[in-house]
PDB file of C-alpha atoms and ligand atoms in Angstrom:
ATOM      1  CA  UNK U 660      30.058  21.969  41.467  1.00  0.00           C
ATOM      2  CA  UNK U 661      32.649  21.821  39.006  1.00  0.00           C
ATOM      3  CA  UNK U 662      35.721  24.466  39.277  1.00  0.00           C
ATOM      4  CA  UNK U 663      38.799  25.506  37.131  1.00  0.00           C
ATOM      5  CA  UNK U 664      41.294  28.354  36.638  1.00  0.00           C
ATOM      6  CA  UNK U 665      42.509  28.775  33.521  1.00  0.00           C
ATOM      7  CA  UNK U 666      44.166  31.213  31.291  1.00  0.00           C
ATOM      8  CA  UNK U 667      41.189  33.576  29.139  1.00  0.00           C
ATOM      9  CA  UNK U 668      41.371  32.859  25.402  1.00  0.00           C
ATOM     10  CA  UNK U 669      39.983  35.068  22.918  1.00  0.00           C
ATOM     11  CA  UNK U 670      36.364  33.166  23.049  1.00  0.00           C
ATOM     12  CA  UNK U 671      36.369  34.161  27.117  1.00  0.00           C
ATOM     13  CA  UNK U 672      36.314  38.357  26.209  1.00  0.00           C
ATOM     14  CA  UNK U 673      32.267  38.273  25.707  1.00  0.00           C
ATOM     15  CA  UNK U 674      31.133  37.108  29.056  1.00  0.00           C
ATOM     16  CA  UNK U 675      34.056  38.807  30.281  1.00  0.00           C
ATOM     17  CA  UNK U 676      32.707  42.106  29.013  1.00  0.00           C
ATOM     18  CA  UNK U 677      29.388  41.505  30.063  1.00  0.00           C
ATOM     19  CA  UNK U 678      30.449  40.422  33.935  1.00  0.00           C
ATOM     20  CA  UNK U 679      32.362  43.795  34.223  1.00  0.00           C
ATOM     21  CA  UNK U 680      29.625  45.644  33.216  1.00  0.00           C
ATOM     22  CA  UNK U 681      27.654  44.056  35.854  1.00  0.00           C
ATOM     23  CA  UNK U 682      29.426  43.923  38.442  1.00  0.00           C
ATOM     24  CA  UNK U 683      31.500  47.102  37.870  1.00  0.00           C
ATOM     25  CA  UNK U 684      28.893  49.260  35.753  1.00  0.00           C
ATOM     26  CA  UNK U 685      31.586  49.745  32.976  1.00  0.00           C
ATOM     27  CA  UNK U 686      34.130  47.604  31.302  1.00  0.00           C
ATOM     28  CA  UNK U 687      37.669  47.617  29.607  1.00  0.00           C
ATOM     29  CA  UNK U 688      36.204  46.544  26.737  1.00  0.00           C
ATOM     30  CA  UNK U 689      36.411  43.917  23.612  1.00  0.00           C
ATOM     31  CA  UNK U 690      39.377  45.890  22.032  1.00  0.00           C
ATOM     32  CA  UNK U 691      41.646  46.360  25.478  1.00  0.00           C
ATOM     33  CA  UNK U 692      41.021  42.640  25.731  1.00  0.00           C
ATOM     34  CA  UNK U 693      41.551  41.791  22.539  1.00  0.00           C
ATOM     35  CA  UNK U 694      45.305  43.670  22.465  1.00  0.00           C
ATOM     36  CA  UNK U 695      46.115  42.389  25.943  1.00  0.00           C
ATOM     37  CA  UNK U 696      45.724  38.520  24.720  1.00  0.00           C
ATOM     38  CA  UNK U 697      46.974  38.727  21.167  1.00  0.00           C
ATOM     39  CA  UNK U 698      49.655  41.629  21.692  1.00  0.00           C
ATOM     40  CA  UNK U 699      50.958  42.155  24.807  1.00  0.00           C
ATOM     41  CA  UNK U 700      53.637  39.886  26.360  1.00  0.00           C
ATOM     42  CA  UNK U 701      53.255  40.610  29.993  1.00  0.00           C
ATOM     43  CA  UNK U 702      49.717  40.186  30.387  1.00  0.00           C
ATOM     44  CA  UNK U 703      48.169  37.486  31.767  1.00  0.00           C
ATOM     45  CA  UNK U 704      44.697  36.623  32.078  1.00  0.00           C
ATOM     46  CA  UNK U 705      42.504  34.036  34.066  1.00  0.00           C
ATOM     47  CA  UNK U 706      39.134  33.102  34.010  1.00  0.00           C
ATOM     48  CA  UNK U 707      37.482  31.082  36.877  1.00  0.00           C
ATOM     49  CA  UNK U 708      34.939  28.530  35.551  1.00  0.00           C
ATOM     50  CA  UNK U 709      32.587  27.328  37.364  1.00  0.00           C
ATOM     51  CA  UNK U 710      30.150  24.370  35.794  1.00  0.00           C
ATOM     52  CA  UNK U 711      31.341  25.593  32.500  1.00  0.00           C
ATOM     53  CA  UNK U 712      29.954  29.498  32.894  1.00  0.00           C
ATOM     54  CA  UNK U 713      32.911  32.017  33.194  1.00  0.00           C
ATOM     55  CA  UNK U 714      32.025  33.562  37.039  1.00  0.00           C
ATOM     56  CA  UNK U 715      35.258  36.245  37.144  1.00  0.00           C
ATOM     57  CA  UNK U 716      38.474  36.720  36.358  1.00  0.00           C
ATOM     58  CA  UNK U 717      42.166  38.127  37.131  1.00  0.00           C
ATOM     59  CA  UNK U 718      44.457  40.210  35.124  1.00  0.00           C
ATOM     60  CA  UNK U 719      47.472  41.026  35.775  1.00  0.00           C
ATOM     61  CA  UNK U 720      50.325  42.718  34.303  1.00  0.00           C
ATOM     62  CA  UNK U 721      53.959  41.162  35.347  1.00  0.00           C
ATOM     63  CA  UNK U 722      57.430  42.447  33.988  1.00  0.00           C
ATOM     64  CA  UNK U 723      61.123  41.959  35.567  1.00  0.00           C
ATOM     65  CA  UNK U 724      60.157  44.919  38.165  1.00  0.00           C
ATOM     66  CA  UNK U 725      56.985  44.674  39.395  1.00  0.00           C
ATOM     67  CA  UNK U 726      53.327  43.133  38.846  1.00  0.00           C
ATOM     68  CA  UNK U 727      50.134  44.679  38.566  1.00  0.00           C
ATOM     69  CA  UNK U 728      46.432  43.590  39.302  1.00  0.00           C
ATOM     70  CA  UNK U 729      44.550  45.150  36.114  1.00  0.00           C
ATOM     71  CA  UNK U 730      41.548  43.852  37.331  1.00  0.00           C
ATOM     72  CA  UNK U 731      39.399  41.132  39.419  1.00  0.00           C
ATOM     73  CA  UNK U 732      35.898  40.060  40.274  1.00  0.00           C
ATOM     74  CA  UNK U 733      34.145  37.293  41.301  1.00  0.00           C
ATOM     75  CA  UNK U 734      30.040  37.125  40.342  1.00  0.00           C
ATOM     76  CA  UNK U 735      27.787  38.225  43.022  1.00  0.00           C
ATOM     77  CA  UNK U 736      25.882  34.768  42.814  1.00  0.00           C
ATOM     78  CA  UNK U 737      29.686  33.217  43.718  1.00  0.00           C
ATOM     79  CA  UNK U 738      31.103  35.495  45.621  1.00  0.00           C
ATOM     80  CA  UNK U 739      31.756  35.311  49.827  1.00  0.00           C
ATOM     81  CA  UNK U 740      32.047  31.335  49.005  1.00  0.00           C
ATOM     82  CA  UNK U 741      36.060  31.340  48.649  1.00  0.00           C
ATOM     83  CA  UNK U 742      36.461  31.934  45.243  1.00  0.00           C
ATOM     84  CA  UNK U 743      38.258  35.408  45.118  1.00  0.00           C
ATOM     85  CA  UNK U 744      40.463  33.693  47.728  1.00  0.00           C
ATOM     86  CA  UNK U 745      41.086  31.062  45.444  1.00  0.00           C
ATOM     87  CA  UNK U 746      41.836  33.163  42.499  1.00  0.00           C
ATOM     88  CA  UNK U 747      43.795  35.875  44.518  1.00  0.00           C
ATOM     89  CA  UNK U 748      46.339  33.229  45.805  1.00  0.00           C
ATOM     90  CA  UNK U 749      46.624  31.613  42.318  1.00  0.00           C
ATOM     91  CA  UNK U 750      48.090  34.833  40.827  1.00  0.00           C
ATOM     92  CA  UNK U 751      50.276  35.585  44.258  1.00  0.00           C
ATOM     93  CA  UNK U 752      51.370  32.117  43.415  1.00  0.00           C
ATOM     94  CA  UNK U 753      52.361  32.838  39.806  1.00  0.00           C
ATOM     95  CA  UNK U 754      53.751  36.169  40.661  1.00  0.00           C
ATOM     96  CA  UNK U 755      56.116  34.459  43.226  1.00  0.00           C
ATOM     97  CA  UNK U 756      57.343  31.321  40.266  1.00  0.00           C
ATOM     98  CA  UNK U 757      58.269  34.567  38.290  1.00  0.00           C
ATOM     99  CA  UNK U 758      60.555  35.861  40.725  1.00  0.00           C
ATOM    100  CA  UNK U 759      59.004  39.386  40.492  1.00  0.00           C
ATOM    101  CA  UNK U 760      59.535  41.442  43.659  1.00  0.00           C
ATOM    102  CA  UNK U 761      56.394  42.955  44.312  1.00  0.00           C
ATOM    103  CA  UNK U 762      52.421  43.288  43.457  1.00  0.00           C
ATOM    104  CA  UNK U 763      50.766  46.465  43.128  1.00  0.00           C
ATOM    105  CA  UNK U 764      46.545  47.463  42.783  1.00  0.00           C
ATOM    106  CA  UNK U 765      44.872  50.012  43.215  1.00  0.00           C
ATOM    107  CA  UNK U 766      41.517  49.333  44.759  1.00  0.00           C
ATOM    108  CA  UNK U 767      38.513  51.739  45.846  1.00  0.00           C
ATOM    109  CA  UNK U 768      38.923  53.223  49.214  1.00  0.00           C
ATOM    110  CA  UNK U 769      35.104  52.046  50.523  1.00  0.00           C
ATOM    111  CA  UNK U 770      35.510  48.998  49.324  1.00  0.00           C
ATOM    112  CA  UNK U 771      36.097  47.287  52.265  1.00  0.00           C
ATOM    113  CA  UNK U 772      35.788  43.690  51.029  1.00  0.00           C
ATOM    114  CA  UNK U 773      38.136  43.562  48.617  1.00  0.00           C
ATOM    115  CA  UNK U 774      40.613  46.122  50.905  1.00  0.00           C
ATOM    116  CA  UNK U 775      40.045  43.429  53.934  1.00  0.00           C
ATOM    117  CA  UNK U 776      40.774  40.003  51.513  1.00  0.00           C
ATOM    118  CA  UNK U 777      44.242  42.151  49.887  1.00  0.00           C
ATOM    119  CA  UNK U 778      45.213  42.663  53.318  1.00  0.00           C
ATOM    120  CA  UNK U 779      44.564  39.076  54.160  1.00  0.00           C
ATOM    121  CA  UNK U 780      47.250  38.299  51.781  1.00  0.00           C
ATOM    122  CA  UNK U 781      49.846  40.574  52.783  1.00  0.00           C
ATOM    123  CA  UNK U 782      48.724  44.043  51.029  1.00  0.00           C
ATOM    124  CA  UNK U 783      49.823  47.154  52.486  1.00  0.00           C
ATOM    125  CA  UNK U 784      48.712  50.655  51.894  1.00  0.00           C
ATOM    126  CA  UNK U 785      51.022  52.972  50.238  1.00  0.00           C
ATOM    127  CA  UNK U 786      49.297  55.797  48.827  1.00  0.00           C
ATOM    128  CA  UNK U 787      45.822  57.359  47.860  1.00  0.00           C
ATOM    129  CA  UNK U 788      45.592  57.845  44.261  1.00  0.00           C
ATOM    130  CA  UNK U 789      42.589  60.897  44.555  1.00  0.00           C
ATOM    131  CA  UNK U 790      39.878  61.473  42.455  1.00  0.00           C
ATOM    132  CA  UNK U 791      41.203  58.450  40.513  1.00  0.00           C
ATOM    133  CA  UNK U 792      37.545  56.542  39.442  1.00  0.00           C
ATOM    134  CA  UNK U 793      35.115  58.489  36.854  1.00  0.00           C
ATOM    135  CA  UNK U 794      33.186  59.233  40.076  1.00  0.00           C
ATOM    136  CA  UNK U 795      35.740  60.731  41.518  1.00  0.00           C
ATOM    137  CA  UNK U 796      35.954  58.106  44.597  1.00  0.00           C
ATOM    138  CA  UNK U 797      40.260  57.847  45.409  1.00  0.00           C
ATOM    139  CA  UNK U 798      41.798  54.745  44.773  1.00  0.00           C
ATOM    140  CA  UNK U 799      44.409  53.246  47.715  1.00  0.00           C
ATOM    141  CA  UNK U 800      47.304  51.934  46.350  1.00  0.00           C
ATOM    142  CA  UNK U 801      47.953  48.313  48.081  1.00  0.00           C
ATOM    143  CA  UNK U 802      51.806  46.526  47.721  1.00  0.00           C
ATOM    144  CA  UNK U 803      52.834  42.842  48.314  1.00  0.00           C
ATOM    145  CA  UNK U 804      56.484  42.949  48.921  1.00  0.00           C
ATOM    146  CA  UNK U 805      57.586  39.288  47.880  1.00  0.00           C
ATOM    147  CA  UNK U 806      61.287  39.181  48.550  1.00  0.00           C
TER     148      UNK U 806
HETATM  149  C1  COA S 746      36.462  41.332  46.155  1.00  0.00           C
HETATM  150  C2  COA S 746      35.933  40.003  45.626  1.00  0.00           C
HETATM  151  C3  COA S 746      36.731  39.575  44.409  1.00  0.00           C
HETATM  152  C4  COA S 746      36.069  38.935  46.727  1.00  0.00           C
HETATM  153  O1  COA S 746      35.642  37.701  46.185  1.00  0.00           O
HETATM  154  P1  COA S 746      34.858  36.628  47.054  1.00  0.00           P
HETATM  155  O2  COA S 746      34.764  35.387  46.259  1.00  0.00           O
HETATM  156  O3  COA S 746      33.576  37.197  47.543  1.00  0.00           O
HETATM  157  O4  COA S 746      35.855  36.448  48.263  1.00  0.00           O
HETATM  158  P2  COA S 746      35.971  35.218  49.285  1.00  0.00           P
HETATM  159  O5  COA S 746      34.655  34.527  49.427  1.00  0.00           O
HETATM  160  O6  COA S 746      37.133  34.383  48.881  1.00  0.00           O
HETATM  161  O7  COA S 746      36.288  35.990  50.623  1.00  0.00           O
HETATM  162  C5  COA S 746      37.537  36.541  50.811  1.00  0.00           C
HETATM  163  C6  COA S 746      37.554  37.501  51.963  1.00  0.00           C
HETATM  164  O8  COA S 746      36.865  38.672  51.583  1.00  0.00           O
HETATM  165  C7  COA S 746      36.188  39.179  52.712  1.00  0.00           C
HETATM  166  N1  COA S 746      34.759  39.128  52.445  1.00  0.00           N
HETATM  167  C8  COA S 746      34.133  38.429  51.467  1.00  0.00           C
HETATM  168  N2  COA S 746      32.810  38.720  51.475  1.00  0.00           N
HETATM  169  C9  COA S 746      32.613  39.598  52.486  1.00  0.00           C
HETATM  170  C10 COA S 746      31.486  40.305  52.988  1.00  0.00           C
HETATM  171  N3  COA S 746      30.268  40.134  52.471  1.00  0.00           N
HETATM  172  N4  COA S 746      31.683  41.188  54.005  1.00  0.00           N
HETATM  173  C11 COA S 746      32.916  41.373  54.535  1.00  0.00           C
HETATM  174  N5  COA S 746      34.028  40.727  54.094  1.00  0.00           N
HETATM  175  C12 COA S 746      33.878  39.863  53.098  1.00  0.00           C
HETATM  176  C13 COA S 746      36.589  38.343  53.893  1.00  0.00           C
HETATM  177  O9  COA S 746      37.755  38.901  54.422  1.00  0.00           O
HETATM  178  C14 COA S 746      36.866  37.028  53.224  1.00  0.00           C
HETATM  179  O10 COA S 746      37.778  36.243  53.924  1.00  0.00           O
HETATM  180  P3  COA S 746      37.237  35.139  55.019  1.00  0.00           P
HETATM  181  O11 COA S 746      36.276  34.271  54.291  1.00  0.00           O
HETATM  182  O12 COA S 746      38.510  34.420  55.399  1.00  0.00           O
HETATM  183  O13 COA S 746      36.614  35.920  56.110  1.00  0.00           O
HETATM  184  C15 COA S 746      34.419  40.087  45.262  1.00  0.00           C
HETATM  185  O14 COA S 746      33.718  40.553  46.380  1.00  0.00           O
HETATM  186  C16 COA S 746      34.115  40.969  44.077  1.00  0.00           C
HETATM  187  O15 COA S 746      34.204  40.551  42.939  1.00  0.00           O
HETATM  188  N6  COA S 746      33.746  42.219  44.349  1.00  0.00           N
HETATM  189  C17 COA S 746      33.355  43.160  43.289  1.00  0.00           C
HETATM  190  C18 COA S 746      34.508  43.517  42.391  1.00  0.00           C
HETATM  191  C19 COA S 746      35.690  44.033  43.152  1.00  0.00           C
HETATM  192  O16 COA S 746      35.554  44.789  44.104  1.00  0.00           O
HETATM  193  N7  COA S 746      36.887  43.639  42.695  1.00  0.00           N
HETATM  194  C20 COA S 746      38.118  44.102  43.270  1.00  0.00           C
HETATM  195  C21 COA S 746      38.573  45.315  42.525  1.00  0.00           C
HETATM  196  S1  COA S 746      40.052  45.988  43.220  1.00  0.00           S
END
């Protein structure tokens, strides 16, 4: 098995698209993908290839202030095998060389796998955002201090 992590190009937003939609049951979409790699400075975008087939993906959003997960997912065939591990501390890695003082995500509050691997890596709970997904589940808000 062949692996790589590497920054999303234009070409990646298709099978981007369609792995949100499966593994999420929506998606940001071609255009918010789109803008985010042609337009917007402080996003940055990885795909993790695997054999050559894109298998998830981290976005982020990183200023002066403060970073942002946008969004991440590993593909169910892949997942419990390491990868999100993998990809997680690539971008804590990244956020770190950028000198930014702290991560932020907000993250559903049953899902206990992701909650349990951000916690792993030194995310704390702050606050519940409530009501925050279309069906209505609250979303915790999770911070990595880095300084
Ligand atoms: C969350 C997610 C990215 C984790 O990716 P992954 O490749 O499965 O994660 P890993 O195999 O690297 O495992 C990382 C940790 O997650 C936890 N974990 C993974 N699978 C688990 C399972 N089935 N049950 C309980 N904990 C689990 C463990 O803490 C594990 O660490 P360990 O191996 O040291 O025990 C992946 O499950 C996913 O894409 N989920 C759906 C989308 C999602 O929830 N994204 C996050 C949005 S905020």
């Amino acid at each position: 098995m062949k692996y790589q992590i590497r920054e999303m190009t234009i070409n990646d937003i298709p099978d981007i698209v369609d792995g949100e939609t499966r593994i999420f049951g929506e998606t940001l979409g071609f255009d918010m993908f789109y803008s985010e790699l042609s337009l917007n400075p402080f996003a940055f975008y990885f795909v993790l290839e695997i054999d050559e087939g894109i298998r998830g993906y981290i976005g982020l959003w990183i200023d002066k202030e403060h970073a942002e997960v946008v969004n991440f997912y590993i593909d169910k065939e892949f997942q419990n095998q390491g990868f999100g591990k993998m990809v997680l501390e690539f971008a804590i890695k990244l956020c770190e060389m950028s000198k930014v003082p702290m991560i932020s995500l907000e993250v559903r509050e049953h899902n206990d796998v992701a909650i349990k691997l951000y916690e792993k890596y030194g995310f704390k709970f702050s606050h519940k955002r409530e009501k925050y997904y279309k069906d209505l589940e609250d979303a915790l808000v999770m911070i990595k201090d880095l300084r």
